[in-house]
Amino acid sequence: RDWRTFRYNPAFVQFKLKATPERIKRMTTIQKPWGSEKIWALTPFYTGKVINIRKGHRLSRQYHNRKVETIYVMRGPMTIEVGPDRAGDEIRSHKMLPGDTYHVPSGLVHRFCAPDADVVIMEVSTTEPNDVVRLDDDYGRDIDFREKPTQSER
């Protein structure tokens, strides 16, 4: 089934929206070397996380083959580094403040950084938790040295 099936079925929606104790869950917290991730939604359609980045830390420079994500800065400021997309390209840095959002399409090389303060961001993404290709990492985690595929190879 896809989402359109449920969108037009009021009986199904009413059934799913009932506040029952088994629908109330605690967030799962995953400790990371740069902070933590709290998973607040994990469904077949999307994943929701609250990401805490400690001051002076940053995530790996990475991209995703299929995963698409959008972030919302809850506490900051933070810096997002984007690129390089091809050999010879520059890394572009963008400062983000609380209330700012950024859409990360699949294939975009990116890194979230907290140079000046602790950062809290909310991330909503598609559900490919292991779709991470690390290109650079401050914490000694495995790096993928393969060339990034072109759009036509994905």
mmCIF file with all atom_site columns, C-alpha atoms in Angstrom:
data_model
loop_
_atom_site.group_PDB
_atom_site.id
_atom_site.type_symbol
_atom_site.label_atom_id
_atom_site.label_alt_id
_atom_site.label_comp_id
_atom_site.label_asym_id
_atom_site.label_entity_id
_atom_site.label_seq_id
_atom_site.pdbx_PDB_ins_code
_atom_site.Cartn_x
_atom_site.Cartn_y
_atom_site.Cartn_z
_atom_site.occupancy
_atom_site.B_iso_or_equiv
_atom_site.pdbx_formal_charge
_atom_site.auth_seq_id
_atom_site.auth_comp_id
_atom_site.auth_asym_id
_atom_site.auth_atom_id
_atom_site.pdbx_PDB_model_num
ATOM 1   C CA . ARG A 1 1   ? 0.000   0.000  0.000   1.00 0.00 ? 1   ARG A CA 1
ATOM 2   C CA . ASP A 1 2   ? 1.113   3.553  -0.495  1.00 0.00 ? 2   ASP A CA 1
ATOM 3   C CA . TRP A 1 3   ? 0.134   6.714  1.381   1.00 0.00 ? 3   TRP A CA 1
ATOM 4   C CA . ARG A 1 4   ? -2.691  7.617  -1.044  1.00 0.00 ? 4   ARG A CA 1
ATOM 5   C CA . THR A 1 5   ? -4.610  4.522  0.089   1.00 0.00 ? 5   THR A CA 1
ATOM 6   C CA . PHE A 1 6   ? -4.714  5.813  3.667   1.00 0.00 ? 6   PHE A CA 1
ATOM 7   C CA . ARG A 1 7   ? -5.237  9.470  2.842   1.00 0.00 ? 7   ARG A CA 1
ATOM 8   C CA . TYR A 1 8   ? -8.774  8.900  1.567   1.00 0.00 ? 8   TYR A CA 1
ATOM 9   C CA . ASN A 1 9   ? -9.872  6.290  4.096   1.00 0.00 ? 9   ASN A CA 1
ATOM 10  C CA . PRO A 1 10  ? -11.340 8.170  7.114   1.00 0.00 ? 10  PRO A CA 1
ATOM 11  C CA . ALA A 1 11  ? -12.097 4.967  9.039   1.00 0.00 ? 11  ALA A CA 1
ATOM 12  C CA . PHE A 1 12  ? -8.446  3.889  8.816   1.00 0.00 ? 12  PHE A CA 1
ATOM 13  C CA . VAL A 1 13  ? -7.219  7.338  9.843   1.00 0.00 ? 13  VAL A CA 1
ATOM 14  C CA . GLN A 1 14  ? -9.506  7.424  12.884  1.00 0.00 ? 14  GLN A CA 1
ATOM 15  C CA . PHE A 1 15  ? -8.339  3.943  13.903  1.00 0.00 ? 15  PHE A CA 1
ATOM 16  C CA . LYS A 1 16  ? -4.644  4.874  13.576  1.00 0.00 ? 16  LYS A CA 1
ATOM 17  C CA . LEU A 1 17  ? -4.976  8.195  15.429  1.00 0.00 ? 17  LEU A CA 1
ATOM 18  C CA . LYS A 1 18  ? -6.479  6.781  18.621  1.00 0.00 ? 18  LYS A CA 1
ATOM 19  C CA . ALA A 1 19  ? -4.167  7.571  21.540  1.00 0.00 ? 19  ALA A CA 1
ATOM 20  C CA . THR A 1 20  ? -3.583  4.141  22.999  1.00 0.00 ? 20  THR A CA 1
ATOM 21  C CA . PRO A 1 21  ? -0.814  3.307  25.485  1.00 0.00 ? 21  PRO A CA 1
ATOM 22  C CA . GLU A 1 22  ? 0.965   1.058  22.945  1.00 0.00 ? 22  GLU A CA 1
ATOM 23  C CA . ARG A 1 23  ? 1.339   4.093  20.632  1.00 0.00 ? 23  ARG A CA 1
ATOM 24  C CA . ILE A 1 24  ? 3.206   6.106  23.293  1.00 0.00 ? 24  ILE A CA 1
ATOM 25  C CA . LYS A 1 25  ? 6.917   5.398  22.959  1.00 0.00 ? 25  LYS A CA 1
ATOM 26  C CA . ARG A 1 26  ? 10.151  6.695  24.482  1.00 0.00 ? 26  ARG A CA 1
ATOM 27  C CA . MET A 1 27  ? 12.829  8.013  22.174  1.00 0.00 ? 27  MET A CA 1
ATOM 28  C CA . THR A 1 28  ? 15.735  5.708  21.417  1.00 0.00 ? 28  THR A CA 1
ATOM 29  C CA . THR A 1 29  ? 19.047  7.470  22.124  1.00 0.00 ? 29  THR A CA 1
ATOM 30  C CA . ILE A 1 30  ? 22.183  6.500  20.224  1.00 0.00 ? 30  ILE A CA 1
ATOM 31  C CA . GLN A 1 31  ? 25.455  7.915  21.560  1.00 0.00 ? 31  GLN A CA 1
ATOM 32  C CA . LYS A 1 32  ? 27.893  9.164  18.916  1.00 0.00 ? 32  LYS A CA 1
ATOM 33  C CA . PRO A 1 33  ? 31.462  10.499 19.272  1.00 0.00 ? 33  PRO A CA 1
ATOM 34  C CA . TRP A 1 34  ? 30.192  14.004 18.414  1.00 0.00 ? 34  TRP A CA 1
ATOM 35  C CA . GLY A 1 35  ? 27.011  13.908 20.549  1.00 0.00 ? 35  GLY A CA 1
ATOM 36  C CA . SER A 1 36  ? 23.843  11.838 20.180  1.00 0.00 ? 36  SER A CA 1
ATOM 37  C CA . GLU A 1 37  ? 20.838  10.988 18.036  1.00 0.00 ? 37  GLU A CA 1
ATOM 38  C CA . LYS A 1 38  ? 17.373  10.540 19.518  1.00 0.00 ? 38  LYS A CA 1
ATOM 39  C CA . ILE A 1 39  ? 15.063  8.645  17.196  1.00 0.00 ? 39  ILE A CA 1
ATOM 40  C CA . TRP A 1 40  ? 11.519  9.883  17.794  1.00 0.00 ? 40  TRP A CA 1
ATOM 41  C CA . ALA A 1 41  ? 9.852   8.341  14.708  1.00 0.00 ? 41  ALA A CA 1
ATOM 42  C CA . LEU A 1 42  ? 10.662  5.194  12.763  1.00 0.00 ? 42  LEU A CA 1
ATOM 43  C CA . THR A 1 43  ? 8.038   4.185  10.230  1.00 0.00 ? 43  THR A CA 1
ATOM 44  C CA . PRO A 1 44  ? 8.069   2.478  6.824   1.00 0.00 ? 44  PRO A CA 1
ATOM 45  C CA . PHE A 1 45  ? 7.751   5.951  5.260   1.00 0.00 ? 45  PHE A CA 1
ATOM 46  C CA . TYR A 1 46  ? 10.021  8.286  7.270   1.00 0.00 ? 46  TYR A CA 1
ATOM 47  C CA . THR A 1 47  ? 12.444  8.595  10.199  1.00 0.00 ? 47  THR A CA 1
ATOM 48  C CA . GLY A 1 48  ? 12.550  11.494 12.663  1.00 0.00 ? 48  GLY A CA 1
ATOM 49  C CA . LYS A 1 49  ? 15.579  12.317 14.819  1.00 0.00 ? 49  LYS A CA 1
ATOM 50  C CA . VAL A 1 50  ? 16.765  14.971 17.222  1.00 0.00 ? 50  VAL A CA 1
ATOM 51  C CA . ILE A 1 51  ? 20.519  15.326 16.702  1.00 0.00 ? 51  ILE A CA 1
ATOM 52  C CA . ASN A 1 52  ? 22.694  16.857 19.440  1.00 0.00 ? 52  ASN A CA 1
ATOM 53  C CA . ILE A 1 53  ? 26.178  18.016 18.358  1.00 0.00 ? 53  ILE A CA 1
ATOM 54  C CA . ARG A 1 54  ? 28.584  19.100 21.105  1.00 0.00 ? 54  ARG A CA 1
ATOM 55  C CA . LYS A 1 55  ? 30.440  22.394 20.731  1.00 0.00 ? 55  LYS A CA 1
ATOM 56  C CA . GLY A 1 56  ? 33.638  21.944 18.720  1.00 0.00 ? 56  GLY A CA 1
ATOM 57  C CA . HIS A 1 57  ? 32.479  18.693 17.108  1.00 0.00 ? 57  HIS A CA 1
ATOM 58  C CA . ARG A 1 58  ? 31.186  17.759 13.653  1.00 0.00 ? 58  ARG A CA 1
ATOM 59  C CA . LEU A 1 59  ? 29.693  14.784 11.880  1.00 0.00 ? 59  LEU A CA 1
ATOM 60  C CA . SER A 1 60  ? 31.500  12.962 9.088   1.00 0.00 ? 60  SER A CA 1
ATOM 61  C CA . ARG A 1 61  ? 31.612  14.450 5.590   1.00 0.00 ? 61  ARG A CA 1
ATOM 62  C CA . GLN A 1 62  ? 29.178  12.117 3.844   1.00 0.00 ? 62  GLN A CA 1
ATOM 63  C CA . TYR A 1 63  ? 26.539  11.566 1.227   1.00 0.00 ? 63  TYR A CA 1
ATOM 64  C CA . HIS A 1 64  ? 23.658  9.143  0.779   1.00 0.00 ? 64  HIS A CA 1
ATOM 65  C CA . ASN A 1 65  ? 22.850  7.108  -2.329  1.00 0.00 ? 65  ASN A CA 1
ATOM 66  C CA . ARG A 1 66  ? 19.089  6.996  -1.683  1.00 0.00 ? 66  ARG A CA 1
ATOM 67  C CA . LYS A 1 67  ? 18.357  8.726  1.626   1.00 0.00 ? 67  LYS A CA 1
ATOM 68  C CA . VAL A 1 68  ? 16.841  12.229 1.499   1.00 0.00 ? 68  VAL A CA 1
ATOM 69  C CA . GLU A 1 69  ? 16.748  14.406 4.615   1.00 0.00 ? 69  GLU A CA 1
ATOM 70  C CA . THR A 1 70  ? 15.615  17.831 5.774   1.00 0.00 ? 70  THR A CA 1
ATOM 71  C CA . ILE A 1 71  ? 16.968  19.464 8.906   1.00 0.00 ? 71  ILE A CA 1
ATOM 72  C CA . TYR A 1 72  ? 15.552  22.173 11.152  1.00 0.00 ? 72  TYR A CA 1
ATOM 73  C CA . VAL A 1 73  ? 17.935  24.024 13.490  1.00 0.00 ? 73  VAL A CA 1
ATOM 74  C CA . MET A 1 74  ? 16.412  24.102 16.972  1.00 0.00 ? 74  MET A CA 1
ATOM 75  C CA . ARG A 1 75  ? 19.483  25.436 18.832  1.00 0.00 ? 75  ARG A CA 1
ATOM 76  C CA . GLY A 1 76  ? 22.632  26.827 17.287  1.00 0.00 ? 76  GLY A CA 1
ATOM 77  C CA . PRO A 1 77  ? 24.264  28.453 15.488  1.00 0.00 ? 77  PRO A CA 1
ATOM 78  C CA . MET A 1 78  ? 25.643  25.676 13.311  1.00 0.00 ? 78  MET A CA 1
ATOM 79  C CA . THR A 1 79  ? 27.557  25.395 10.073  1.00 0.00 ? 79  THR A CA 1
ATOM 80  C CA . ILE A 1 80  ? 26.690  23.076 7.221   1.00 0.00 ? 80  ILE A CA 1
ATOM 81  C CA . GLU A 1 81  ? 29.491  22.291 4.807   1.00 0.00 ? 81  GLU A CA 1
ATOM 82  C CA . VAL A 1 82  ? 28.350  21.295 1.320   1.00 0.00 ? 82  VAL A CA 1
ATOM 83  C CA . GLY A 1 83  ? 30.498  19.700 -1.395  1.00 0.00 ? 83  GLY A CA 1
ATOM 84  C CA . PRO A 1 84  ? 32.780  19.110 -3.055  1.00 0.00 ? 84  PRO A CA 1
ATOM 85  C CA . ASP A 1 85  ? 30.554  17.544 -5.701  1.00 0.00 ? 85  ASP A CA 1
ATOM 86  C CA . ARG A 1 86  ? 33.398  16.892 -8.155  1.00 0.00 ? 86  ARG A CA 1
ATOM 87  C CA . ALA A 1 87  ? 37.194  16.869 -8.005  1.00 0.00 ? 87  ALA A CA 1
ATOM 88  C CA . GLY A 1 88  ? 38.417  20.448 -7.906  1.00 0.00 ? 88  GLY A CA 1
ATOM 89  C CA . ASP A 1 89  ? 35.196  21.842 -6.393  1.00 0.00 ? 89  ASP A CA 1
ATOM 90  C CA . GLU A 1 90  ? 35.338  23.934 -3.240  1.00 0.00 ? 90  GLU A CA 1
ATOM 91  C CA . ILE A 1 91  ? 33.630  23.090 0.045   1.00 0.00 ? 91  ILE A CA 1
ATOM 92  C CA . ARG A 1 92  ? 30.941  25.716 0.680   1.00 0.00 ? 92  ARG A CA 1
ATOM 93  C CA . SER A 1 93  ? 30.104  26.654 4.286   1.00 0.00 ? 93  SER A CA 1
ATOM 94  C CA . HIS A 1 94  ? 26.720  28.063 5.302   1.00 0.00 ? 94  HIS A CA 1
ATOM 95  C CA . LYS A 1 95  ? 25.975  29.388 8.784   1.00 0.00 ? 95  LYS A CA 1
ATOM 96  C CA . MET A 1 96  ? 22.539  28.362 10.043  1.00 0.00 ? 96  MET A CA 1
ATOM 97  C CA . LEU A 1 97  ? 20.587  29.859 12.938  1.00 0.00 ? 97  LEU A CA 1
ATOM 98  C CA . PRO A 1 98  ? 17.672  28.527 14.994  1.00 0.00 ? 98  PRO A CA 1
ATOM 99  C CA . GLY A 1 99  ? 14.591  28.370 12.767  1.00 0.00 ? 99  GLY A CA 1
ATOM 100 C CA . ASP A 1 100 ? 16.586  27.746 9.566   1.00 0.00 ? 100 ASP A CA 1
ATOM 101 C CA . THR A 1 101 ? 15.971  24.627 7.475   1.00 0.00 ? 101 THR A CA 1
ATOM 102 C CA . TYR A 1 102 ? 18.062  22.848 4.856   1.00 0.00 ? 102 TYR A CA 1
ATOM 103 C CA . HIS A 1 103 ? 17.061  20.098 2.425   1.00 0.00 ? 103 HIS A CA 1
ATOM 104 C CA . VAL A 1 104 ? 19.736  17.451 1.714   1.00 0.00 ? 104 VAL A CA 1
ATOM 105 C CA . PRO A 1 105 ? 18.918  15.501 -1.465  1.00 0.00 ? 105 PRO A CA 1
ATOM 106 C CA . SER A 1 106 ? 20.508  12.107 -2.093  1.00 0.00 ? 106 SER A CA 1
ATOM 107 C CA . GLY A 1 107 ? 24.023  12.414 -3.495  1.00 0.00 ? 107 GLY A CA 1
ATOM 108 C CA . LEU A 1 108 ? 24.788  15.785 -1.864  1.00 0.00 ? 108 LEU A CA 1
ATOM 109 C CA . VAL A 1 109 ? 28.092  15.744 0.045   1.00 0.00 ? 109 VAL A CA 1
ATOM 110 C CA . HIS A 1 110 ? 27.490  17.429 3.401   1.00 0.00 ? 110 HIS A CA 1
ATOM 111 C CA . ARG A 1 111 ? 28.737  17.795 6.971   1.00 0.00 ? 111 ARG A CA 1
ATOM 112 C CA . PHE A 1 112 ? 27.014  19.292 10.048  1.00 0.00 ? 112 PHE A CA 1
ATOM 113 C CA . CYS A 1 113 ? 29.342  21.272 12.374  1.00 0.00 ? 113 CYS A CA 1
ATOM 114 C CA . ALA A 1 114 ? 29.035  22.926 15.792  1.00 0.00 ? 114 ALA A CA 1
ATOM 115 C CA . PRO A 1 115 ? 32.097  25.212 15.926  1.00 0.00 ? 115 PRO A CA 1
ATOM 116 C CA . ASP A 1 116 ? 30.819  27.820 18.419  1.00 0.00 ? 116 ASP A CA 1
ATOM 117 C CA . ALA A 1 117 ? 28.110  26.243 20.593  1.00 0.00 ? 117 ALA A CA 1
ATOM 118 C CA . ASP A 1 118 ? 26.157  23.074 21.277  1.00 0.00 ? 118 ASP A CA 1
ATOM 119 C CA . VAL A 1 119 ? 23.720  22.446 18.421  1.00 0.00 ? 119 VAL A CA 1
ATOM 120 C CA . VAL A 1 120 ? 20.346  20.699 18.345  1.00 0.00 ? 120 VAL A CA 1
ATOM 121 C CA . ILE A 1 121 ? 18.726  19.908 15.007  1.00 0.00 ? 121 ILE A CA 1
ATOM 122 C CA . MET A 1 122 ? 15.618  17.990 14.054  1.00 0.00 ? 122 MET A CA 1
ATOM 123 C CA . GLU A 1 123 ? 16.002  15.724 11.040  1.00 0.00 ? 123 GLU A CA 1
ATOM 124 C CA . VAL A 1 124 ? 13.248  14.063 9.040   1.00 0.00 ? 124 VAL A CA 1
ATOM 125 C CA . SER A 1 125 ? 14.405  11.622 6.379   1.00 0.00 ? 125 SER A CA 1
ATOM 126 C CA . THR A 1 126 ? 13.521  8.643  4.274   1.00 0.00 ? 126 THR A CA 1
ATOM 127 C CA . THR A 1 127 ? 14.115  5.290  5.966   1.00 0.00 ? 127 THR A CA 1
ATOM 128 C CA . GLU A 1 128 ? 17.576  4.147  4.879   1.00 0.00 ? 128 GLU A CA 1
ATOM 129 C CA . PRO A 1 129 ? 19.509  4.218  8.186   1.00 0.00 ? 129 PRO A CA 1
ATOM 130 C CA . ASN A 1 130 ? 22.611  2.479  6.806   1.00 0.00 ? 130 ASN A CA 1
ATOM 131 C CA . ASP A 1 131 ? 22.855  4.530  3.601   1.00 0.00 ? 131 ASP A CA 1
ATOM 132 C CA . VAL A 1 132 ? 25.910  6.568  4.630   1.00 0.00 ? 132 VAL A CA 1
ATOM 133 C CA . VAL A 1 133 ? 29.047  6.931  2.520   1.00 0.00 ? 133 VAL A CA 1
ATOM 134 C CA . ARG A 1 134 ? 31.715  8.556  4.739   1.00 0.00 ? 134 ARG A CA 1
ATOM 135 C CA . LEU A 1 135 ? 34.343  10.605 2.934   1.00 0.00 ? 135 LEU A CA 1
ATOM 136 C CA . ASP A 1 136 ? 36.077  12.160 5.967   1.00 0.00 ? 136 ASP A CA 1
ATOM 137 C CA . ASP A 1 137 ? 35.733  11.551 9.698   1.00 0.00 ? 137 ASP A CA 1
ATOM 138 C CA . ASP A 1 138 ? 37.343  13.138 12.767  1.00 0.00 ? 138 ASP A CA 1
ATOM 139 C CA . TYR A 1 139 ? 36.831  10.047 14.945  1.00 0.00 ? 139 TYR A CA 1
ATOM 140 C CA . GLY A 1 140 ? 38.604  7.276  13.014  1.00 0.00 ? 140 GLY A CA 1
ATOM 141 C CA . ARG A 1 141 ? 35.467  5.609  11.710  1.00 0.00 ? 141 ARG A CA 1
ATOM 142 C CA . ASP A 1 142 ? 35.672  3.793  8.351   1.00 0.00 ? 142 ASP A CA 1
ATOM 143 C CA . ILE A 1 143 ? 36.004  5.990  5.269   1.00 0.00 ? 143 ILE A CA 1
ATOM 144 C CA . ASP A 1 144 ? 34.737  5.011  1.822   1.00 0.00 ? 144 ASP A CA 1
ATOM 145 C CA . PHE A 1 145 ? 37.338  5.834  -0.828  1.00 0.00 ? 145 PHE A CA 1
ATOM 146 C CA . ARG A 1 146 ? 35.132  5.042  -3.845  1.00 0.00 ? 146 ARG A CA 1
ATOM 147 C CA . GLU A 1 147 ? 34.318  7.773  -6.296  1.00 0.00 ? 147 GLU A CA 1
ATOM 148 C CA . LYS A 1 148 ? 30.876  9.261  -5.836  1.00 0.00 ? 148 LYS A CA 1
ATOM 149 C CA . PRO A 1 149 ? 28.560  7.876  -8.554  1.00 0.00 ? 149 PRO A CA 1
ATOM 150 C CA . THR A 1 150 ? 27.221  10.264 -11.153 1.00 0.00 ? 150 THR A CA 1
ATOM 151 C CA . GLN A 1 151 ? 23.485  10.978 -11.291 1.00 0.00 ? 151 GLN A CA 1
ATOM 152 C CA . SER A 1 152 ? 23.054  8.497  -14.181 1.00 0.00 ? 152 SER A CA 1
ATOM 153 C CA . GLU A 1 153 ? 24.784  5.690  -12.209 1.00 0.00 ? 153 GLU A CA 1
ATOM 154 C CA . ARG A 1 154 ? 22.368  5.930  -9.242  1.00 0.00 ? 154 ARG A CA 1
#
